[in-house]
Short mmCIF file of C-alpha atoms in Angstrom, two decimals:
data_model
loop_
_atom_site.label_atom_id
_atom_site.label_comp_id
_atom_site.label_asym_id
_atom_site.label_seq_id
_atom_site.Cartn_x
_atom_site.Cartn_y
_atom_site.Cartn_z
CA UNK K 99 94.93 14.08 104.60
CA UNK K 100 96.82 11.60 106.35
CA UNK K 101 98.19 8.74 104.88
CA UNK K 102 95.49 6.10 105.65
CA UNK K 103 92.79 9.10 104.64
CA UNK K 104 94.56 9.75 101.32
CA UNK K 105 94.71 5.79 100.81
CA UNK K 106 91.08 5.35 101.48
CA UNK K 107 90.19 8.35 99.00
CA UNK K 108 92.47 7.34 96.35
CA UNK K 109 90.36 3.73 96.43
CA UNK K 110 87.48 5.24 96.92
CA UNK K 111 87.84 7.06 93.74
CA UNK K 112 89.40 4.73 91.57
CA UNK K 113 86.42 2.13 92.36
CA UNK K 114 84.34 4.87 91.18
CA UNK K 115 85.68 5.71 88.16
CA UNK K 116 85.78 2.10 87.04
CA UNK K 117 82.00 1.87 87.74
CA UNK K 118 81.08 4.79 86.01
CA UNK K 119 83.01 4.18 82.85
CA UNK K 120 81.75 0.41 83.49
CA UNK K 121 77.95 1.58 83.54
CA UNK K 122 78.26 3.93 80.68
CA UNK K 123 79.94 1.73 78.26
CA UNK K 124 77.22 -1.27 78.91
CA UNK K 125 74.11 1.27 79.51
CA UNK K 126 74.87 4.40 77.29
CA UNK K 127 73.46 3.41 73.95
CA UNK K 128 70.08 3.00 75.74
CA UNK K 129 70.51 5.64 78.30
CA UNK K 130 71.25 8.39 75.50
CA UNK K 131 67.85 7.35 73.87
CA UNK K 132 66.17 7.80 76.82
CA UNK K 133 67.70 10.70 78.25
CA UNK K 134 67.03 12.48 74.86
CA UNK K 135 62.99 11.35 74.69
CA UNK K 136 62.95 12.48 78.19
CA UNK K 137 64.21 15.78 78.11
CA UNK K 138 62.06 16.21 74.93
CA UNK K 139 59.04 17.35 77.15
CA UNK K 140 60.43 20.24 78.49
CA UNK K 141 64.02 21.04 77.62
CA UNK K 142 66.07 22.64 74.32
CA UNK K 143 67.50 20.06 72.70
CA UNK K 144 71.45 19.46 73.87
CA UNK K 145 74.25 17.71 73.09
CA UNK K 146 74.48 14.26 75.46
CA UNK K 147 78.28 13.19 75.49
CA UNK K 148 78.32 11.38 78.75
CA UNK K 149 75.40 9.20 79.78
CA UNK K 150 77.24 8.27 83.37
CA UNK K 151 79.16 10.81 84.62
CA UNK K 152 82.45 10.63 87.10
CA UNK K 153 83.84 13.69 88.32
CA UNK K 154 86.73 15.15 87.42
CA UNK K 155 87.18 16.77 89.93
CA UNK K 156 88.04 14.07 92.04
CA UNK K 157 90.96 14.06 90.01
CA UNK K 158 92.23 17.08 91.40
CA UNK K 159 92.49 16.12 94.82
CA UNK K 160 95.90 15.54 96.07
CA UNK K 161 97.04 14.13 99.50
CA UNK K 162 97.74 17.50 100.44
CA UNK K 163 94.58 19.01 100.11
CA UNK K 164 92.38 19.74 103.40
CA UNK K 165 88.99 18.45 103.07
CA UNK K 166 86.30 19.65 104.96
CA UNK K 167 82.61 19.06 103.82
CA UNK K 168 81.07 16.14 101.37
CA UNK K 169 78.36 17.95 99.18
CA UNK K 170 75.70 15.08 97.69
CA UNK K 171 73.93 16.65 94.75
CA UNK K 172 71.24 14.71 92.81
CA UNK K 173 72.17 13.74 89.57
CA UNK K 174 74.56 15.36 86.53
CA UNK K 175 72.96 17.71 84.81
CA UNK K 176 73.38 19.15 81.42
CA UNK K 177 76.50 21.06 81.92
CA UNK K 178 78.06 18.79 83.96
CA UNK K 179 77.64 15.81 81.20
CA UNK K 180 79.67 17.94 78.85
CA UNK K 181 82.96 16.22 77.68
CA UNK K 182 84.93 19.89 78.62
CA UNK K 183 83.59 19.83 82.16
CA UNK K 184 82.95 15.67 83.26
CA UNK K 185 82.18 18.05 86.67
CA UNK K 186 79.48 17.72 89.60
CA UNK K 187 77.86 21.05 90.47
CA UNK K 188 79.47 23.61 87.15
CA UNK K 189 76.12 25.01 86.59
CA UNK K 190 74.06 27.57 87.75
CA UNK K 191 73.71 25.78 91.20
CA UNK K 192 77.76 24.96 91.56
CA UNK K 193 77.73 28.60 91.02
CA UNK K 194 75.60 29.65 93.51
CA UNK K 195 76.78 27.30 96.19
CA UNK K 196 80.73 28.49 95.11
CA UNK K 197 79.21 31.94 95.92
CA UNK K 198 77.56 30.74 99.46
CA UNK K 199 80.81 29.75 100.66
CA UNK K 200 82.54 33.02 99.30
CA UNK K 201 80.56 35.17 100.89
CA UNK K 202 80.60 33.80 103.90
CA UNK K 203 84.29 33.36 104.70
CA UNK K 204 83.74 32.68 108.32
CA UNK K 205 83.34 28.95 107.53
CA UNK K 206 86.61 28.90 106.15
CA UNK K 207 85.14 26.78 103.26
CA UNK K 208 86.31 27.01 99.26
CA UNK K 209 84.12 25.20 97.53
CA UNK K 210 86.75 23.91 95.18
CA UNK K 211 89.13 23.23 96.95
CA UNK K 212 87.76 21.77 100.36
CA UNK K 213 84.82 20.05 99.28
CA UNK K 214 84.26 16.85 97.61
CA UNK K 215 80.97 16.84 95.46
CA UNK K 216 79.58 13.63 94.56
CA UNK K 217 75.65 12.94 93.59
CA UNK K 218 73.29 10.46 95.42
CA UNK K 219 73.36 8.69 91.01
CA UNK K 220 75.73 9.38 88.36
CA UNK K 221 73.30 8.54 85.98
CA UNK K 222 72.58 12.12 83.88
CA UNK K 223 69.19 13.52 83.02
CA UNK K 224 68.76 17.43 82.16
CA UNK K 225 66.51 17.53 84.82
CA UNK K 226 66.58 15.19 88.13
CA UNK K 227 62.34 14.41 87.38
CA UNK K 228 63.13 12.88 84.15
CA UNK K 229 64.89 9.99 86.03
CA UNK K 230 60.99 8.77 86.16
CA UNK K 231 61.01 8.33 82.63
CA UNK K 232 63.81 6.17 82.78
CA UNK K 233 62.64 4.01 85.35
CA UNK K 234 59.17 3.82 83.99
CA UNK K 235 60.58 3.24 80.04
CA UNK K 236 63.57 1.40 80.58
CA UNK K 237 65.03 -2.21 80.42
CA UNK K 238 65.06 -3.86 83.37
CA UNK K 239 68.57 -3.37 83.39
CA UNK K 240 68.52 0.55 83.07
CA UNK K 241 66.40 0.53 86.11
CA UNK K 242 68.70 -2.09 88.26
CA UNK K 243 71.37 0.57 87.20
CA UNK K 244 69.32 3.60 88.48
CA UNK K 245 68.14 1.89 91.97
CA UNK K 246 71.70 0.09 92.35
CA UNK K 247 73.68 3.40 91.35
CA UNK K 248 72.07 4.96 94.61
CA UNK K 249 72.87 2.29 96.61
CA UNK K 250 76.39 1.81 95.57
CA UNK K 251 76.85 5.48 96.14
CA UNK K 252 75.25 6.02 99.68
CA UNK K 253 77.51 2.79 101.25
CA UNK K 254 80.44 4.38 99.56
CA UNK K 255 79.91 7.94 100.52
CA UNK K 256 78.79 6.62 104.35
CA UNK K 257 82.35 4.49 104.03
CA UNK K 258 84.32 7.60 103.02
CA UNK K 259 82.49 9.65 105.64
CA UNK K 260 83.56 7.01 108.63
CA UNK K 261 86.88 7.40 106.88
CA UNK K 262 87.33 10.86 107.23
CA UNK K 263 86.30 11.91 110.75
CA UNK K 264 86.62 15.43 111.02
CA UNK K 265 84.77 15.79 107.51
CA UNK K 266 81.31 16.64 107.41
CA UNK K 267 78.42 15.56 104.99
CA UNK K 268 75.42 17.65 103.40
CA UNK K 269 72.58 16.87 101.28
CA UNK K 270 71.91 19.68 99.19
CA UNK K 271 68.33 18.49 97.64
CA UNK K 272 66.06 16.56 99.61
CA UNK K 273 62.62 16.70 97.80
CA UNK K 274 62.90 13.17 96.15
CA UNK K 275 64.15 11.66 99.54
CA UNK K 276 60.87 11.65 100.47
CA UNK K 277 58.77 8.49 100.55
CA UNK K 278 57.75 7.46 96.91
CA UNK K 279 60.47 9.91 96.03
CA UNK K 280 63.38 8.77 93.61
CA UNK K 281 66.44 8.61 95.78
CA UNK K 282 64.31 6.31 98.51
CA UNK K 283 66.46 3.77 98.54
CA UNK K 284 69.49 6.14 98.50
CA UNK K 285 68.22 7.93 101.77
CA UNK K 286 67.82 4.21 103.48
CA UNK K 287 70.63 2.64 102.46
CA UNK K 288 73.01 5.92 103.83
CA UNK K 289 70.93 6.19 107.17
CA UNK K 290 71.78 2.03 107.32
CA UNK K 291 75.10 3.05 107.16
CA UNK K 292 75.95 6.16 108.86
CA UNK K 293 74.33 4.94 111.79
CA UNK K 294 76.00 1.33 111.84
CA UNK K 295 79.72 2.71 111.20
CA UNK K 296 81.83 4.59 113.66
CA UNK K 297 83.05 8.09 114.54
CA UNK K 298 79.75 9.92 114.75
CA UNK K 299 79.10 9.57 110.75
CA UNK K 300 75.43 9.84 111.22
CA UNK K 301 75.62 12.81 113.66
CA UNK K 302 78.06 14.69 110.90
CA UNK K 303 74.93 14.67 108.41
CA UNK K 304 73.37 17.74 107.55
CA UNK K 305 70.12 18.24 104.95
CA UNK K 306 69.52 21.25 103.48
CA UNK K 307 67.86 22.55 100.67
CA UNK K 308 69.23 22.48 97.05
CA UNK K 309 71.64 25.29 95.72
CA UNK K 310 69.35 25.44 92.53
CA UNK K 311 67.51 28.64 92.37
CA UNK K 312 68.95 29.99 95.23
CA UNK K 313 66.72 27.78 97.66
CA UNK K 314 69.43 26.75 100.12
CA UNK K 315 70.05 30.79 100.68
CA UNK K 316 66.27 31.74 100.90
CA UNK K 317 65.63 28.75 103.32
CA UNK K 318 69.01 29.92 105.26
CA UNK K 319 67.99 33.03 105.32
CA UNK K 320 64.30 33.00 106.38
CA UNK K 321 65.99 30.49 109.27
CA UNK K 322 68.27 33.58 110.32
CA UNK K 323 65.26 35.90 110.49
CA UNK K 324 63.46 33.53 113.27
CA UNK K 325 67.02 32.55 114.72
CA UNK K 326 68.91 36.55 114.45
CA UNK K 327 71.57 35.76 117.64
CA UNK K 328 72.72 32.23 115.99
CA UNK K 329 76.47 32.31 114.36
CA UNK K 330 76.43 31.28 110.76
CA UNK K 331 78.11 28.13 111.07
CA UNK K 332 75.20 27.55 114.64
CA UNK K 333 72.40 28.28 111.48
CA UNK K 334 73.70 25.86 109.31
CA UNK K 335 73.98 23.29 111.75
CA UNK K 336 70.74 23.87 113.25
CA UNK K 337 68.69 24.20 109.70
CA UNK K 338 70.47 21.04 108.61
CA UNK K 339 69.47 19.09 111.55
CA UNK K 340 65.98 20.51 111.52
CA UNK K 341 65.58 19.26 107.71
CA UNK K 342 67.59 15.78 108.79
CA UNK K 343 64.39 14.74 111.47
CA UNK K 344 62.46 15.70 108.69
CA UNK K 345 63.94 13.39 106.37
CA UNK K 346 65.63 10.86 107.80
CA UNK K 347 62.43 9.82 110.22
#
């Protein structure tokens, strides 16, 4: 990074892990209560040690390391609440998108390395759907924490993004970008953005499909099989623009 990049990341991140110990030291009593009655439904029970989660990873970015892509997950999930990890994307989807990139070294891409991962909320849930519960059994203030978390989040990744202009920026997850869908008001706010700042942010987004259960390979993949001639990186940027007109109508 160059010095100006490196001093916009290093702010970038510091602002963020203010906010996120911040939130979880004025929400987490209530959140944990929640986020256990919620994943009740449907899930084994599991430790919750971090209600909001930063990433860690962040951490391990230096001024000399070459970033290339911004990932946006959804939220932190089970593993990635854990005090050991404090990590976006550790799970069974960070594993199959570290394995994406892996095998295809063309993109010159590690997934650790070169990417920063960041979520469109840092607020966890074992599951992304049981962010309903919270909004529908919540304080008012839990929900002014979900909705403002997401906007917080999309002007600061659209800031980072006009920041860092030969950096590019995927959604991995786009099902509750949809109208009535949860991240709504994450989806406007970053379009807002993107397309008001400078150096072709909103022309470096790409939408794809989530990592989770291998969907982001299966949709690549069936993509490749109408597209055979295209270059992987041409795929990706094709696919991502295809789901981007979809989404961000």
């Amino acid at each position: 990074m160059t010095v100006l990049e490196w001093e916009v990341f290093c702010n970038f991140r510091n602002q963020y892990k203010k906010l996120c110990n911040h939130w979880e030291n004025q929400f987490g009593n209530e959140l944990k209560i929640l986020q256990k009655q919620a994943a009740a439904f449907d899930t084994p029970e599991y430790s919750i040690e971090h209600t909001v989660v930063y990433n860690k990873s962040l951490d391990e970015i230096t001024a000399e390391s070459e970033i290339k892509l911004i990932v946006i997950g959804d939220n932190p999930g089970k593993d990635e609440q854990l005090d050991k990890n404090q990590k976006y994307l550790v799970g069974q989807a960070g594993k199959l998108g570290d394995s994406f990139f892996k095998n295809n070294p063309e993109l010159k891409i590690d997934f650790r390395k070169n990417v920063i991962i960041l979520n469109k909320t840092p607020v966890h849930t074992a599951k992304t759907k049981h962010l309903k519960y919270l909004l529908t059994n919540g304080s008012f203030e839990v929900k002014k924490l979900i909705e403002e978390s997401q906007l917080w989040m999309a002007r600061k990744t659209a800031e980072l993004v006009s920041k860092l202009p030969n950096v590019s920026l995927w959604i991995v997850g786009y099902s509750e970008l949809k109208e009535k869908g949860l991240f709504l008001g994450y989806r406007n706010e970053l379009k807002r953005w993107l397309v008001e700042l400078p150096n072709g942010c909103y022309e470096r987004l790409l939408v794809f499909q989530h990592f989770s259960m291998n969907r982001f390979s299966i949709d690549l993949k069936e993509y490749k099989s109408k597209n055979p001639l295209l270059t992987t990186d041409s795929l990706l940027k094709e696919l991502g623009n295809f789901h981007k007109k979809e989404i961000f109508k």
